[in-house]
């Protein structure tokens, strides 16, 4: 019960539910969430299909790796939200013009 009484400090303390610090895993979770949000927002603008498709692809890769190395449920929760947003951004970006935007053909 000592872990319940120990105060958690820091902005990302909700990710460390086991009481240990996981800076690498937390960085992957937050990075995936931010990249996923960028991909999701830019996917709603047809002209930004290059941004949304590439950030979506990078977000899905970082999210998948983050899932492999994640240590807590909080990290996995944030990763899944970021992965979903990155996936939507990637697929809408692909539908609007793809990764290369007609440069190849």
JSON list of C-alpha atoms in Angstrom, two decimals:
[
{"chain": "A", "resi": 1, "resn": "UNK", "atom": "CA", "xyz": [0.00, 0.00, 0.00]},
{"chain": "A", "resi": 2, "resn": "UNK", "atom": "CA", "xyz": [3.06, 2.23, 0.14]},
{"chain": "A", "resi": 3, "resn": "UNK", "atom": "CA", "xyz": [2.86, 2.86, -3.60]},
{"chain": "A", "resi": 4, "resn": "UNK", "atom": "CA", "xyz": [-0.61, 4.37, -3.18]},
{"chain": "A", "resi": 5, "resn": "UNK", "atom": "CA", "xyz": [0.69, 6.93, -0.70]},
{"chain": "A", "resi": 6, "resn": "UNK", "atom": "CA", "xyz": [3.70, 7.93, -2.77]},
{"chain": "A", "resi": 7, "resn": "UNK", "atom": "CA", "xyz": [3.10, 11.21, -4.61]},
{"chain": "A", "resi": 8, "resn": "UNK", "atom": "CA", "xyz": [3.59, 11.25, -8.36]},
{"chain": "A", "resi": 9, "resn": "UNK", "atom": "CA", "xyz": [5.17, 14.30, -9.89]},
{"chain": "A", "resi": 10, "resn": "UNK", "atom": "CA", "xyz": [5.35, 15.39, -13.47]},
{"chain": "A", "resi": 11, "resn": "UNK", "atom": "CA", "xyz": [3.07, 16.02, -16.36]},
{"chain": "A", "resi": 12, "resn": "UNK", "atom": "CA", "xyz": [3.07, 12.42, -17.58]},
{"chain": "A", "resi": 13, "resn": "UNK", "atom": "CA", "xyz": [2.75, 10.73, -14.21]},
{"chain": "A", "resi": 14, "resn": "UNK", "atom": "CA", "xyz": [-0.58, 9.17, -15.22]},
{"chain": "A", "resi": 15, "resn": "UNK", "atom": "CA", "xyz": [1.35, 7.00, -17.69]},
{"chain": "A", "resi": 16, "resn": "UNK", "atom": "CA", "xyz": [3.51, 5.47, -14.95]},
{"chain": "A", "resi": 17, "resn": "UNK", "atom": "CA", "xyz": [0.82, 3.54, -13.11]},
{"chain": "A", "resi": 18, "resn": "UNK", "atom": "CA", "xyz": [3.29, 1.03, -11.72]},
{"chain": "A", "resi": 19, "resn": "UNK", "atom": "CA", "xyz": [5.22, 3.70, -9.82]},
{"chain": "A", "resi": 20, "resn": "UNK", "atom": "CA", "xyz": [8.35, 3.38, -11.97]},
{"chain": "A", "resi": 21, "resn": "UNK", "atom": "CA", "xyz": [9.62, 5.87, -14.51]},
{"chain": "A", "resi": 22, "resn": "UNK", "atom": "CA", "xyz": [9.49, 4.84, -18.18]},
{"chain": "A", "resi": 23, "resn": "UNK", "atom": "CA", "xyz": [10.89, 7.78, -20.15]},
{"chain": "A", "resi": 24, "resn": "UNK", "atom": "CA", "xyz": [11.37, 5.94, -23.46]},
{"chain": "A", "resi": 25, "resn": "UNK", "atom": "CA", "xyz": [7.94, 4.34, -23.42]},
{"chain": "A", "resi": 26, "resn": "UNK", "atom": "CA", "xyz": [6.30, 7.62, -22.41]},
{"chain": "A", "resi": 27, "resn": "UNK", "atom": "CA", "xyz": [8.12, 9.42, -25.21]},
{"chain": "A", "resi": 28, "resn": "UNK", "atom": "CA", "xyz": [6.80, 6.91, -27.75]},
{"chain": "A", "resi": 29, "resn": "UNK", "atom": "CA", "xyz": [3.27, 7.27, -26.40]},
{"chain": "A", "resi": 30, "resn": "UNK", "atom": "CA", "xyz": [3.25, 11.07, -26.47]},
{"chain": "A", "resi": 31, "resn": "UNK", "atom": "CA", "xyz": [4.99, 11.21, -29.85]},
{"chain": "A", "resi": 32, "resn": "UNK", "atom": "CA", "xyz": [2.45, 8.83, -31.35]},
{"chain": "A", "resi": 33, "resn": "UNK", "atom": "CA", "xyz": [-0.40, 10.88, -29.92]},
{"chain": "A", "resi": 34, "resn": "UNK", "atom": "CA", "xyz": [0.98, 14.16, -31.30]},
{"chain": "A", "resi": 35, "resn": "UNK", "atom": "CA", "xyz": [1.81, 12.73, -34.73]},
{"chain": "A", "resi": 36, "resn": "UNK", "atom": "CA", "xyz": [-1.59, 11.02, -34.87]},
{"chain": "A", "resi": 37, "resn": "UNK", "atom": "CA", "xyz": [-3.33, 14.30, -34.06]},
{"chain": "A", "resi": 38, "resn": "UNK", "atom": "CA", "xyz": [-1.41, 16.08, -36.83]},
{"chain": "A", "resi": 39, "resn": "UNK", "atom": "CA", "xyz": [-2.28, 13.32, -39.32]},
{"chain": "A", "resi": 40, "resn": "UNK", "atom": "CA", "xyz": [-5.93, 13.32, -38.28]},
{"chain": "A", "resi": 41, "resn": "UNK", "atom": "CA", "xyz": [-6.35, 17.10, -38.57]},
{"chain": "A", "resi": 42, "resn": "UNK", "atom": "CA", "xyz": [-4.49, 17.44, -41.86]},
{"chain": "A", "resi": 43, "resn": "UNK", "atom": "CA", "xyz": [-6.45, 14.54, -43.38]},
{"chain": "A", "resi": 44, "resn": "UNK", "atom": "CA", "xyz": [-9.54, 16.72, -43.48]},
{"chain": "A", "resi": 45, "resn": "UNK", "atom": "CA", "xyz": [-7.89, 19.04, -46.01]},
{"chain": "A", "resi": 46, "resn": "UNK", "atom": "CA", "xyz": [-7.48, 17.48, -49.46]},
{"chain": "A", "resi": 47, "resn": "UNK", "atom": "CA", "xyz": [-4.50, 19.66, -50.35]},
{"chain": "A", "resi": 48, "resn": "UNK", "atom": "CA", "xyz": [-2.54, 18.37, -47.33]},
{"chain": "A", "resi": 49, "resn": "UNK", "atom": "CA", "xyz": [-2.62, 14.71, -48.36]},
{"chain": "A", "resi": 50, "resn": "UNK", "atom": "CA", "xyz": [1.18, 14.51, -48.38]},
{"chain": "A", "resi": 51, "resn": "UNK", "atom": "CA", "xyz": [1.38, 15.68, -44.78]},
{"chain": "A", "resi": 52, "resn": "UNK", "atom": "CA", "xyz": [-1.45, 13.47, -43.58]},
{"chain": "A", "resi": 53, "resn": "UNK", "atom": "CA", "xyz": [-0.27, 10.32, -45.36]},
{"chain": "A", "resi": 54, "resn": "UNK", "atom": "CA", "xyz": [3.37, 10.62, -44.28]},
{"chain": "A", "resi": 55, "resn": "UNK", "atom": "CA", "xyz": [2.63, 11.63, -40.69]},
{"chain": "A", "resi": 56, "resn": "UNK", "atom": "CA", "xyz": [0.02, 8.89, -40.52]},
{"chain": "A", "resi": 57, "resn": "UNK", "atom": "CA", "xyz": [2.56, 6.32, -41.70]},
{"chain": "A", "resi": 58, "resn": "UNK", "atom": "CA", "xyz": [5.18, 7.52, -39.23]},
{"chain": "A", "resi": 59, "resn": "UNK", "atom": "CA", "xyz": [2.56, 7.59, -36.46]},
{"chain": "A", "resi": 60, "resn": "UNK", "atom": "CA", "xyz": [1.52, 4.02, -37.15]},
{"chain": "A", "resi": 61, "resn": "UNK", "atom": "CA", "xyz": [5.14, 2.85, -37.10]},
{"chain": "A", "resi": 62, "resn": "UNK", "atom": "CA", "xyz": [5.99, 4.66, -33.85]},
{"chain": "A", "resi": 63, "resn": "UNK", "atom": "CA", "xyz": [2.72, 3.50, -32.31]},
{"chain": "A", "resi": 64, "resn": "UNK", "atom": "CA", "xyz": [3.35, -0.12, -33.24]},
{"chain": "A", "resi": 65, "resn": "UNK", "atom": "CA", "xyz": [6.85, 0.01, -31.77]},
{"chain": "A", "resi": 66, "resn": "UNK", "atom": "CA", "xyz": [5.50, 1.77, -28.71]},
{"chain": "A", "resi": 67, "resn": "UNK", "atom": "CA", "xyz": [2.99, -1.03, -28.21]},
{"chain": "A", "resi": 68, "resn": "UNK", "atom": "CA", "xyz": [5.80, -3.57, -28.31]},
{"chain": "A", "resi": 69, "resn": "UNK", "atom": "CA", "xyz": [7.82, -1.82, -25.61]},
{"chain": "A", "resi": 70, "resn": "UNK", "atom": "CA", "xyz": [5.01, -0.36, -23.49]},
{"chain": "A", "resi": 71, "resn": "UNK", "atom": "CA", "xyz": [5.04, -1.18, -19.80]},
{"chain": "A", "resi": 72, "resn": "UNK", "atom": "CA", "xyz": [1.76, 0.16, -18.38]},
{"chain": "A", "resi": 73, "resn": "UNK", "atom": "CA", "xyz": [-1.90, 0.34, -19.29]},
{"chain": "A", "resi": 74, "resn": "UNK", "atom": "CA", "xyz": [-1.78, 4.15, -19.39]},
{"chain": "A", "resi": 75, "resn": "UNK", "atom": "CA", "xyz": [0.88, 4.06, -22.08]},
{"chain": "A", "resi": 76, "resn": "UNK", "atom": "CA", "xyz": [-1.09, 1.53, -24.10]},
{"chain": "A", "resi": 77, "resn": "UNK", "atom": "CA", "xyz": [-4.23, 3.66, -23.85]},
{"chain": "A", "resi": 78, "resn": "UNK", "atom": "CA", "xyz": [-2.46, 6.74, -25.21]},
{"chain": "A", "resi": 79, "resn": "UNK", "atom": "CA", "xyz": [-0.78, 4.65, -27.90]},
{"chain": "A", "resi": 80, "resn": "UNK", "atom": "CA", "xyz": [-4.08, 3.22, -29.13]},
{"chain": "A", "resi": 81, "resn": "UNK", "atom": "CA", "xyz": [-5.65, 6.68, -29.38]},
{"chain": "A", "resi": 82, "resn": "UNK", "atom": "CA", "xyz": [-2.62, 7.93, -31.32]},
{"chain": "A", "resi": 83, "resn": "UNK", "atom": "CA", "xyz": [-2.57, 4.84, -33.53]},
{"chain": "A", "resi": 84, "resn": "UNK", "atom": "CA", "xyz": [-6.23, 5.27, -34.41]},
{"chain": "A", "resi": 85, "resn": "UNK", "atom": "CA", "xyz": [-5.78, 8.93, -35.30]},
{"chain": "A", "resi": 86, "resn": "UNK", "atom": "CA", "xyz": [-2.65, 8.15, -37.33]},
{"chain": "A", "resi": 87, "resn": "UNK", "atom": "CA", "xyz": [-4.47, 5.37, -39.16]},
{"chain": "A", "resi": 88, "resn": "UNK", "atom": "CA", "xyz": [-7.37, 7.63, -40.08]},
{"chain": "A", "resi": 89, "resn": "UNK", "atom": "CA", "xyz": [-4.93, 10.32, -41.23]},
{"chain": "A", "resi": 90, "resn": "UNK", "atom": "CA", "xyz": [-2.92, 7.83, -43.26]},
{"chain": "A", "resi": 91, "resn": "UNK", "atom": "CA", "xyz": [-5.88, 6.25, -45.01]},
{"chain": "A", "resi": 92, "resn": "UNK", "atom": "CA", "xyz": [-7.62, 9.55, -45.78]},
{"chain": "A", "resi": 93, "resn": "UNK", "atom": "CA", "xyz": [-4.32, 10.95, -47.01]},
{"chain": "A", "resi": 94, "resn": "UNK", "atom": "CA", "xyz": [-3.94, 7.95, -49.29]},
{"chain": "A", "resi": 95, "resn": "UNK", "atom": "CA", "xyz": [-7.48, 8.45, -50.57]},
{"chain": "A", "resi": 96, "resn": "UNK", "atom": "CA", "xyz": [-6.79, 12.12, -51.32]},
{"chain": "A", "resi": 97, "resn": "UNK", "atom": "CA", "xyz": [-3.59, 11.58, -53.31]},
{"chain": "A", "resi": 98, "resn": "UNK", "atom": "CA", "xyz": [-1.19, 9.30, -51.51]},
{"chain": "A", "resi": 99, "resn": "UNK", "atom": "CA", "xyz": [2.35, 9.46, -50.30]},
{"chain": "A", "resi": 100, "resn": "UNK", "atom": "CA", "xyz": [3.83, 10.95, -53.46]},
{"chain": "A", "resi": 101, "resn": "UNK", "atom": "CA", "xyz": [0.92, 13.05, -54.73]},
{"chain": "A", "resi": 102, "resn": "UNK", "atom": "CA", "xyz": [1.12, 12.24, -58.42]},
{"chain": "A", "resi": 103, "resn": "UNK", "atom": "CA", "xyz": [4.86, 12.92, -58.63]},
{"chain": "A", "resi": 104, "resn": "UNK", "atom": "CA", "xyz": [5.53, 9.43, -59.92]},
{"chain": "A", "resi": 105, "resn": "UNK", "atom": "CA", "xyz": [2.86, 9.27, -62.52]}
]
